[in-house]
mmCIF file of C-alpha atoms in Angstrom:
data_model
loop_
_atom_site.group_PDB
_atom_site.id
_atom_site.type_symbol
_atom_site.label_atom_id
_atom_site.label_comp_id
_atom_site.label_asym_id
_atom_site.label_seq_id
_atom_site.Cartn_x
_atom_site.Cartn_y
_atom_site.Cartn_z
ATOM 1 C CA MET Z 17 -7.682 -3.457 -21.724
ATOM 2 C CA ALA Z 18 -4.746 -2.882 -19.527
ATOM 3 C CA ALA Z 19 -1.256 -1.403 -19.150
ATOM 4 C CA GLN Z 20 1.856 -2.787 -17.384
ATOM 5 C CA MET Z 21 3.765 0.801 -15.970
ATOM 6 C CA ALA Z 22 7.183 1.304 -13.484
ATOM 7 C CA ARG Z 23 5.011 1.303 -10.417
ATOM 8 C CA LEU Z 24 1.560 0.963 -11.833
ATOM 9 C CA ARG Z 25 -1.116 -1.787 -13.201
ATOM 10 C CA VAL Z 26 -2.982 0.970 -15.004
ATOM 11 C CA THR Z 27 -6.706 -1.176 -16.814
ATOM 12 C CA ARG Z 28 -9.467 0.612 -18.578
ATOM 13 C CA ILE Z 29 -12.844 -0.330 -17.161
ATOM 14 C CA GLY Z 30 -15.382 0.914 -19.221
ATOM 15 C CA GLU Z 31 -15.087 5.230 -18.927
ATOM 16 C CA VAL Z 32 -12.667 4.295 -15.266
ATOM 17 C CA THR Z 33 -8.820 4.211 -15.451
ATOM 18 C CA GLN Z 34 -7.944 2.064 -12.449
ATOM 19 C CA VAL Z 35 -4.971 2.031 -10.980
ATOM 20 C CA GLU Z 36 -3.009 -0.462 -8.626
ATOM 21 C CA PHE Z 37 -0.009 -0.516 -7.006
ATOM 22 C CA VAL Z 38 3.257 -3.143 -7.922
ATOM 23 C CA ASP Z 39 4.525 -2.476 -4.614
ATOM 24 C CA ARG Z 40 2.839 -3.713 -1.850
ATOM 25 C CA ASN Z 41 4.861 -0.671 0.708
ATOM 26 C CA ILE Z 42 5.068 2.503 -0.426
ATOM 27 C CA LEU Z 43 7.919 4.330 1.299
ATOM 28 C CA ASP Z 44 10.748 4.792 -0.971
ATOM 29 C CA GLU Z 45 10.888 8.496 -1.907
ATOM 30 C CA SER Z 46 12.763 7.535 -5.671
ATOM 31 C CA ASN Z 47 9.932 5.579 -5.641
ATOM 32 C CA ILE Z 48 6.755 8.426 -4.496
ATOM 33 C CA GLN Z 49 8.206 10.279 -7.069
ATOM 34 C CA GLN Z 50 7.454 7.537 -9.479
ATOM 35 C CA ILE Z 51 4.509 6.677 -8.763
ATOM 36 C CA SER Z 52 3.413 10.486 -8.639
ATOM 37 C CA GLU Z 53 4.584 10.798 -12.194
ATOM 38 C CA GLU Z 54 3.024 7.883 -13.356
ATOM 39 C CA LEU Z 55 -0.311 8.878 -12.255
ATOM 40 C CA THR Z 56 0.351 12.316 -14.167
ATOM 41 C CA SER Z 57 1.206 10.975 -17.173
ATOM 42 C CA VAL Z 58 -2.791 8.738 -17.268
ATOM 43 C CA VAL Z 59 -4.414 11.384 -15.516
ATOM 44 C CA ASP Z 60 -3.076 14.618 -18.546
ATOM 45 C CA GLU Z 61 -3.406 11.125 -21.393
ATOM 46 C CA LEU Z 62 -7.871 11.875 -19.420
ATOM 47 C CA PRO Z 63 -9.649 14.546 -21.203
ATOM 48 C CA THR Z 64 -11.324 14.312 -17.635
ATOM 49 C CA PRO Z 65 -10.479 11.177 -15.450
ATOM 50 C CA LYS Z 66 -12.600 9.044 -13.371
ATOM 51 C CA LEU Z 67 -9.386 7.204 -11.605
ATOM 52 C CA LEU Z 68 -10.247 5.087 -9.725
ATOM 53 C CA ILE Z 69 -6.821 4.257 -7.057
ATOM 54 C CA ARG Z 70 -6.788 0.377 -5.679
ATOM 55 C CA PHE Z 71 -5.277 -0.072 -2.084
ATOM 56 C CA SER Z 72 -5.545 -3.643 -2.302
ATOM 57 C CA ASN Z 73 -2.059 -5.034 -2.088
ATOM 58 C CA VAL Z 74 -0.809 -2.067 0.253
ATOM 59 C CA GLU Z 75 0.853 -2.455 3.554
ATOM 60 C CA HIS Z 76 2.177 1.124 4.089
ATOM 61 C CA LEU Z 77 2.882 4.205 3.053
ATOM 62 C CA SER Z 78 3.988 6.672 4.059
ATOM 63 C CA SER Z 79 3.049 11.263 4.318
ATOM 64 C CA ALA Z 80 4.589 11.697 1.158
ATOM 65 C CA ALA Z 81 2.609 8.944 -0.890
ATOM 66 C CA LEU Z 82 -0.391 11.124 0.749
ATOM 67 C CA GLY Z 83 0.928 13.749 -0.003
ATOM 68 C CA ALA Z 84 1.149 12.401 -4.142
ATOM 69 C CA MET Z 85 -2.156 11.348 -4.144
ATOM 70 C CA ILE Z 86 -3.350 14.989 -2.428
ATOM 71 C CA THR Z 87 -0.853 16.876 -5.598
ATOM 72 C CA ILE Z 88 -2.495 14.276 -7.946
ATOM 73 C CA ASN Z 89 -6.598 14.676 -6.668
ATOM 74 C CA ASN Z 90 -6.330 18.722 -7.385
ATOM 75 C CA ARG Z 91 -5.025 18.045 -10.989
ATOM 76 C CA VAL Z 92 -7.693 15.573 -11.344
ATOM 77 C CA ARG Z 93 -10.252 18.355 -10.004
ATOM 78 C CA GLY Z 94 -8.311 20.609 -12.172
ATOM 79 C CA LYS Z 95 -9.635 18.991 -15.041
ATOM 80 C CA ASP Z 96 -12.832 18.915 -13.530
ATOM 81 C CA GLY Z 97 -12.440 14.582 -13.332
ATOM 82 C CA LEU Z 98 -13.241 12.356 -10.242
ATOM 83 C CA LEU Z 99 -11.158 10.233 -7.840
ATOM 84 C CA LYS Z 100 -12.227 7.484 -5.746
ATOM 85 C CA LEU Z 101 -9.731 4.976 -4.064
ATOM 86 C CA SER Z 102 -11.046 1.782 -2.476
ATOM 87 C CA GLU Z 103 -9.974 -0.891 -0.698
ATOM 88 C CA ILE Z 104 -7.595 0.464 1.427
ATOM 89 C CA ALA Z 105 -6.023 -1.663 4.756
ATOM 90 C CA PRO Z 106 -7.637 -0.792 8.205
ATOM 91 C CA GLN Z 107 -4.710 0.017 9.399
ATOM 92 C CA ILE Z 108 -4.564 2.568 6.255
ATOM 93 C CA ARG Z 109 -8.133 3.582 6.364
ATOM 94 C CA GLU Z 110 -6.646 4.951 10.109
ATOM 95 C CA VAL Z 111 -3.821 6.947 8.247
ATOM 96 C CA PHE Z 112 -6.195 8.662 6.481
ATOM 97 C CA THR Z 113 -8.733 9.343 9.259
ATOM 98 C CA ILE Z 114 -5.881 10.291 11.641
ATOM 99 C CA THR Z 115 -5.124 12.963 8.794
ATOM 100 C CA LYS Z 116 -8.814 13.989 8.003
ATOM 101 C CA LEU Z 117 -8.334 13.080 4.299
ATOM 102 C CA ASP Z 118 -10.562 11.227 4.883
ATOM 103 C CA LYS Z 119 -12.942 14.072 3.861
ATOM 104 C CA ILE Z 120 -11.568 15.180 0.709
ATOM 105 C CA PHE Z 121 -11.225 11.597 -0.512
ATOM 106 C CA GLU Z 122 -14.469 8.984 -1.963
ATOM 107 C CA ILE Z 123 -12.947 6.041 0.061
ATOM 108 C CA HIS Z 124 -15.117 2.392 -0.704
ATOM 109 C CA ASP Z 125 -14.478 -0.367 0.884
ATOM 110 C CA ASP Z 126 -15.410 -2.562 -1.725
ATOM 111 C CA HIS Z 127 -14.000 -2.297 -5.626
ATOM 112 C CA GLU Z 128 -18.040 -3.321 -7.149
ATOM 113 C CA ASP Z 129 -18.400 -0.392 -5.229
ATOM 114 C CA ALA Z 130 -16.566 1.971 -6.364
ATOM 115 C CA LEU Z 131 -16.881 1.409 -9.857
ATOM 116 C CA LYS Z 132 -20.743 2.223 -10.045
ATOM 117 C CA SER Z 133 -20.780 4.536 -8.162
ATOM 118 C CA PHE Z 134 -18.969 6.864 -10.861
ATOM 119 C CA SER Z 135 -21.951 5.832 -13.306
ATOM 120 C CA MET Q 21 29.656 4.530 15.411
ATOM 121 C CA ASN Q 22 27.084 1.494 14.903
ATOM 122 C CA THR Q 23 26.592 -0.205 17.816
ATOM 123 C CA THR Q 24 23.952 -3.169 18.753
ATOM 124 C CA GLY Q 25 23.482 -5.212 20.947
ATOM 125 C CA SER Q 26 21.334 -7.816 23.219
ATOM 126 C CA ASP Q 27 21.024 -7.781 27.415
ATOM 127 C CA ARG Q 28 19.726 -11.512 27.420
ATOM 128 C CA SER Q 29 19.311 -11.379 31.398
ATOM 129 C CA SER Q 30 16.947 -7.609 30.774
ATOM 130 C CA GLY Q 31 16.012 -8.306 27.549
ATOM 131 C CA GLU Q 32 16.367 -5.237 26.307
ATOM 132 C CA PHE Q 33 17.529 -4.448 23.107
ATOM 133 C CA SER Q 34 19.430 -1.345 22.042
ATOM 134 C CA THR Q 35 20.949 0.035 19.054
ATOM 135 C CA VAL Q 36 22.814 2.947 17.650
ATOM 136 C CA VAL Q 37 23.445 3.129 13.604
ATOM 137 C CA GLU Q 38 24.335 6.594 11.602
ATOM 138 C CA LEU Q 39 22.825 6.058 8.868
ATOM 139 C CA SER Q 40 22.825 7.670 5.195
ATOM 140 C CA PHE Q 41 19.678 8.858 3.103
ATOM 141 C CA ASP Q 42 19.906 5.277 1.018
ATOM 142 C CA ARG Q 43 16.967 3.269 1.046
ATOM 143 C CA SER Q 44 19.017 0.136 1.551
ATOM 144 C CA GLU Q 45 19.715 1.285 5.636
ATOM 145 C CA ILE Q 46 16.247 2.631 6.467
ATOM 146 C CA GLU Q 47 14.348 -0.895 5.463
ATOM 147 C CA ALA Q 48 17.623 -2.853 7.786
ATOM 148 C CA VAL Q 49 16.498 -0.946 10.807
ATOM 149 C CA GLN Q 50 13.534 -0.591 10.368
ATOM 150 C CA SER Q 51 13.481 -4.614 9.406
ATOM 151 C CA GLU Q 52 15.703 -5.105 12.636
ATOM 152 C CA VAL Q 53 12.794 -3.158 14.600
ATOM 153 C CA ALA Q 54 10.161 -5.311 13.304
ATOM 154 C CA ARG Q 55 11.717 -8.827 14.287
ATOM 155 C CA GLU Q 56 13.063 -7.476 17.930
ATOM 156 C CA LEU Q 57 9.403 -6.111 18.496
ATOM 157 C CA ALA Q 58 8.166 -9.545 17.032
ATOM 158 C CA GLU Q 59 10.044 -11.339 19.862
ATOM 159 C CA ARG Q 60 8.796 -9.859 22.630
ATOM 160 C CA GLY Q 61 5.209 -10.261 21.740
ATOM 161 C CA PHE Q 62 4.524 -6.341 19.668
ATOM 162 C CA ASP Q 63 1.197 -6.537 18.591
ATOM 163 C CA GLU Q 64 0.584 -5.906 14.521
ATOM 164 C CA SER Q 65 -0.997 -2.399 15.421
ATOM 165 C CA ALA Q 66 2.150 -1.493 17.557
ATOM 166 C CA ALA Q 67 4.673 -2.766 14.683
ATOM 167 C CA PHE Q 68 2.799 -0.540 12.145
ATOM 168 C CA ALA Q 69 2.913 3.038 14.726
ATOM 169 C CA VAL Q 70 6.462 1.677 15.372
ATOM 170 C CA ARG Q 71 6.989 0.578 11.332
ATOM 171 C CA LEU Q 72 5.415 4.656 10.430
ATOM 172 C CA ALA Q 73 6.952 6.651 13.559
ATOM 173 C CA ILE Q 74 10.727 5.312 12.316
ATOM 174 C CA GLU Q 75 9.794 6.690 8.318
ATOM 175 C CA GLU Q 76 8.660 10.144 9.028
ATOM 176 C CA ALA Q 77 11.350 10.728 11.651
ATOM 177 C CA LEU Q 78 14.228 9.790 9.603
ATOM 178 C CA VAL Q 79 12.651 11.338 6.556
ATOM 179 C CA ASN Q 80 12.154 14.304 7.577
ATOM 180 C CA GLY Q 81 15.808 14.175 9.460
ATOM 181 C CA PHE Q 82 17.026 13.590 6.112
ATOM 182 C CA ARG Q 83 14.941 15.577 3.485
ATOM 183 C CA HIS Q 84 14.065 19.237 5.967
ATOM 184 C CA GLY Q 85 17.143 18.763 9.388
ATOM 185 C CA ASN Q 86 19.675 18.043 6.382
ATOM 186 C CA GLY Q 87 18.583 20.159 3.883
ATOM 187 C CA GLY Q 88 18.366 16.466 1.985
ATOM 188 C CA ASP Q 89 22.433 16.548 1.539
ATOM 189 C CA LEU Q 90 23.641 13.373 1.143
ATOM 190 C CA THR Q 91 26.618 14.419 2.630
ATOM 191 C CA LYS Q 92 25.156 14.171 6.687
ATOM 192 C CA LYS Q 93 24.043 11.195 8.326
ATOM 193 C CA VAL Q 94 21.375 11.216 10.656
ATOM 194 C CA ARG Q 95 21.981 9.008 13.726
ATOM 195 C CA PHE Q 96 18.744 6.150 14.443
ATOM 196 C CA GLU Q 97 18.799 5.417 18.777
ATOM 197 C CA CYS Q 98 16.798 2.816 20.078
ATOM 198 C CA ARG Q 99 15.742 0.892 23.355
ATOM 199 C CA ILE Q 100 13.606 -1.502 23.080
ATOM 200 C CA ASN Q 101 12.224 -4.087 26.604
ATOM 201 C CA SER Q 102 9.247 -6.133 27.205
ATOM 202 C CA SER Q 103 6.736 -2.918 27.051
ATOM 203 C CA SER Q 104 8.212 -0.406 25.464
ATOM 204 C CA ILE Q 105 10.374 1.108 21.950
ATOM 205 C CA CYS Q 106 12.609 4.303 23.538
ATOM 206 C CA ILE Q 107 14.268 5.757 19.651
ATOM 207 C CA GLU Q 108 16.209 8.710 19.386
ATOM 208 C CA VAL Q 109 16.420 10.265 15.960
ATOM 209 C CA ILE Q 110 18.873 12.780 15.581
ATOM 210 C CA ASP Q 111 19.748 14.885 12.455
ATOM 211 C CA GLU Q 112 22.511 17.805 11.740
ATOM 212 C CA GLY Q 113 20.105 20.243 10.358
ATOM 213 C CA PRO Q 114 20.369 23.501 12.727
ATOM 214 C CA GLY Q 115 16.857 22.078 13.803
ATOM 215 C CA PHE Q 116 13.368 23.947 13.710
ATOM 216 C CA ASN Q 117 10.291 25.283 16.293
ATOM 217 C CA PRO Q 118 8.120 21.836 15.874
ATOM 218 C CA ASP Q 119 5.193 24.235 17.353
ATOM 219 C CA GLY Q 120 5.006 26.257 13.980
ATOM 220 C CA VAL Q 121 4.662 23.757 11.126
ATOM 221 C CA PRO Q 122 0.613 24.061 10.521
ATOM 222 C CA ASP Q 123 -1.520 21.769 11.416
ATOM 223 C CA PRO Q 124 -2.528 19.644 8.168
ATOM 224 C CA THR Q 125 -5.940 18.907 9.669
ATOM 225 C CA HIS Q 126 -7.155 22.204 9.053
ATOM 226 C CA GLU Q 127 -9.152 22.527 6.183
ATOM 227 C CA SER Q 128 -7.324 25.492 4.964
ATOM 228 C CA ASN Q 129 -4.893 23.131 4.716
ATOM 229 C CA LEU Q 130 -5.876 19.317 3.614
ATOM 230 C CA GLU Q 131 -5.072 19.988 -0.065
ATOM 231 C CA THR Q 132 -1.374 20.773 0.822
ATOM 232 C CA PRO Q 133 0.736 17.692 -0.315
ATOM 233 C CA SER Q 134 2.990 18.185 2.798
ATOM 234 C CA GLY Q 135 3.368 18.542 5.936
ATOM 235 C CA ARG Q 136 1.656 15.458 7.914
ATOM 236 C CA GLY Q 137 5.097 13.390 9.074
ATOM 237 C CA ILE Q 138 5.110 14.850 13.233
ATOM 238 C CA MET Q 139 1.324 14.579 13.166
ATOM 239 C CA LEU Q 140 2.014 10.929 12.397
ATOM 240 C CA MET Q 141 4.542 10.753 14.733
ATOM 241 C CA LYS Q 142 2.197 12.050 17.620
ATOM 242 C CA ALA Q 143 -0.553 10.653 16.477
ATOM 243 C CA TYR Q 144 1.463 6.131 16.531
ATOM 244 C CA MET Q 145 3.470 6.954 19.659
ATOM 245 C CA SER Q 146 2.744 7.397 23.453
ATOM 246 C CA GLU Q 147 4.975 10.664 23.545
ATOM 247 C CA VAL Q 148 7.045 12.943 21.142
ATOM 248 C CA GLU Q 149 9.517 15.056 21.725
ATOM 249 C CA TYR Q 150 11.679 17.730 20.004
ATOM 250 C CA LEU Q 151 14.806 18.530 22.312
ATOM 251 C CA PRO Q 152 16.189 21.981 21.299
ATOM 252 C CA PRO Q 153 17.332 23.242 19.166
ATOM 253 C CA GLY Q 154 15.010 21.025 17.287
ATOM 254 C CA ASN Q 155 17.641 18.848 14.855
ATOM 255 C CA ARG Q 156 16.656 15.569 18.031
ATOM 256 C CA VAL Q 157 13.129 13.588 18.430
ATOM 257 C CA ARG Q 158 12.482 11.407 21.394
ATOM 258 C CA MET Q 159 9.806 8.992 21.015
ATOM 259 C CA SER Q 160 8.367 6.358 22.488
ATOM 260 C CA TYR Q 161 5.286 3.759 21.989
ATOM 261 C CA HIS Q 162 4.153 2.556 25.992
ATOM 262 C CA ARG Q 163 2.465 -1.029 24.796
ATOM 263 C CA THR Q 164 -1.249 -1.029 26.816
ATOM 264 C CA PRO Q 165 -1.233 -3.832 28.979
ATOM 265 C CA ALA Q 166 -3.811 -6.860 27.865
#
């Protein structure tokens, strides 16, 4: 099952809901707001979310985008769910390291490994 | 006031732009700076660093400095030569104390969604300085000698 939202592509793979970004640059405030709303609607539809967010096509993001990830992580955890991130480009991975957000997000280099880690 | 110029003899580029809180205006500035950096041989990591710092400084200026007031402008000044880029971003707000911003990497702040812009600018640029009263940030990036 795959669904195309305005800013996200959502695919169900077994128990895991996989999300990909339409945008290569996650910078614009209104886009980030829309991404937050779409992620929230995805999470709200799931009783116990198992969410994988793929960053494979993302080239730039801002601190506002990091904020959106933290907000959605808090929401997922509030439902006893799991949020994992995968395929983050090295330069963006460094942003997660500098901000120490790699301490609160489980990040996988490989998509298959990320999927397997939910089971 | 918007002025842009390149001095071919010195290889220096400079621009001064009054920006509105409009994505297309921010992107135009980002594209121009990226092009000028590429022409001077700055590598991808420099381009990434400068783009991120400009993004954070401008959005901070509009969102926090100008308080989201869309009638207010942010002034962007930039000089690029073969070895460095110097940027100033000035908003129309009253300023703030940058030392009063909580450390977003502290354990107790990790799950707070905001407050990472300044630390990212400091992490990616060579120098970042807020000038009193705090509505003007000056930052620079120096190319690492090969």
